[in-house]
């Protein structure tokens, strides 16, 4: 188990991390999500041992000490994949992946490299120089190398940021299935809601250097505590209750995702369409209701200026409405 206790850190005067504490169980996949500059990357670097803190970090019962105690940062059982790939450009893909694998058992080493290249879908480029790869290909090689000497704890900082969308989804499935199979604990810092929701057992939401919210991703999505958390998973509306409930006179607001607002031909609640955005299976409709902009998902588009009726499930409003 990883235990992070009362961790704070500053590069200069202003704190980047502020009194952070959390635990991660063995084999768990935890996503850290938040806006740029909230401290996600710094937290991973601190856990790895690149920064000193007055707080404490433990792996099982062993305290992980920072750069004031270790000349070479990190531990043998931890692998940290930073946003810069740190590959050796003159070497081939397979030599980069096997860089830290022992040469005493060449057959075993070759088999291990092949297994890892299959995980990141780079088998066909095994002999290509790393310097000749695209950014996304380099990122996949760096990921394979991080797994080469199987870690107990894997720290990933935006590991799919350079990878094209059509390959990213399959790669994520293969990687996180592999980590579960090997019981490797993983913490991933990401801005991508798919990483945070689809593959994480638990999600930490960071804001201004603090843990702003924490819980299973489906809990954070289904009942976001505020608009900041809801917006991390995509478009979200913060709507005054009186705009969608004729019986409501208060100034209270409710958070609703675009797909949770339905468009009807006849409704007592109306909005004026300002724009329609094609999303594939649906359209994202931008509209104005009582002077406030909202987004609604619908199966077809509308012309600008079209008046549409809206409805929301009363049970959902009751569940989401703020006290």
Coordinates of N, CA, C and O in Angstrom, one line a residue, residues 121 137 140 160 162-173:
X121 N 1.8 -2.1 -28.9 CA 1.6 -2.2 -30.3 C 2.7 -1.6 -31.2 O 2.5 -0.7 -32.0
X137 N 4.8 7.5 -31.1 CA 5.5 6.2 -31.1 C 6.6 6.3 -30.0 O 6.8 5.2 -29.3
X140 N 5.0 5.5 -26.7 CA 4.7 4.1 -26.5 C 5.9 3.3 -26.1 O 5.9 2.4 -25.3
X160 N -0.7 9.3 -22.6 CA -1.2 9.1 -23.9 C -1.4 10.4 -24.6 O -2.1 10.5 -25.7
X162 N 0.5 12.2 -26.6 CA 1.0 12.3 -27.9 C 0.5 11.3 -28.9 O 0.8 11.3 -30.1
X163 N -0.4 10.4 -28.4 CA -0.8 9.3 -29.2 C -2.2 9.6 -29.9 O -3.1 10.1 -29.3
X164 N -2.2 9.2 -31.2 CA -3.4 9.6 -32.0 C -4.7 8.9 -31.4 O -4.6 7.8 -30.8
X165 N -5.8 9.5 -31.6 CA -7.0 9.1 -31.0 C -7.4 7.6 -31.3 O -7.9 6.9 -30.5
X166 N -7.3 7.3 -32.6 CA -7.8 6.0 -33.0 C -7.0 4.8 -32.4 O -7.5 3.7 -32.3
X167 N -5.7 5.1 -32.1 CA -4.9 4.1 -31.5 C -5.0 4.1 -29.9 O -4.8 3.1 -29.2
X168 N -5.3 5.3 -29.4 CA -5.2 5.5 -28.0 C -6.2 4.6 -27.2 O -5.9 4.0 -26.2
X169 N -7.4 4.5 -27.7 CA -8.4 3.7 -27.0 C -8.0 2.2 -26.8 O -8.1 1.7 -25.7
X170 N -7.5 1.6 -27.9 CA -7.1 0.2 -27.8 C -5.9 0.1 -26.9 O -5.8 -0.9 -26.1
X171 N -5.0 1.0 -27.0 CA -3.7 1.0 -26.2 C -4.1 1.0 -24.7 O -3.5 0.3 -23.9
X172 N -5.0 1.9 -24.4 CA -5.4 2.1 -23.0 C -6.0 0.8 -22.4 O -5.7 0.3 -21.3
X173 N -6.9 0.1 -23.2 CA -7.5 -1.1 -22.8 C -6.4 -2.2 -22.6 O -6.4 -2.9 -21.5

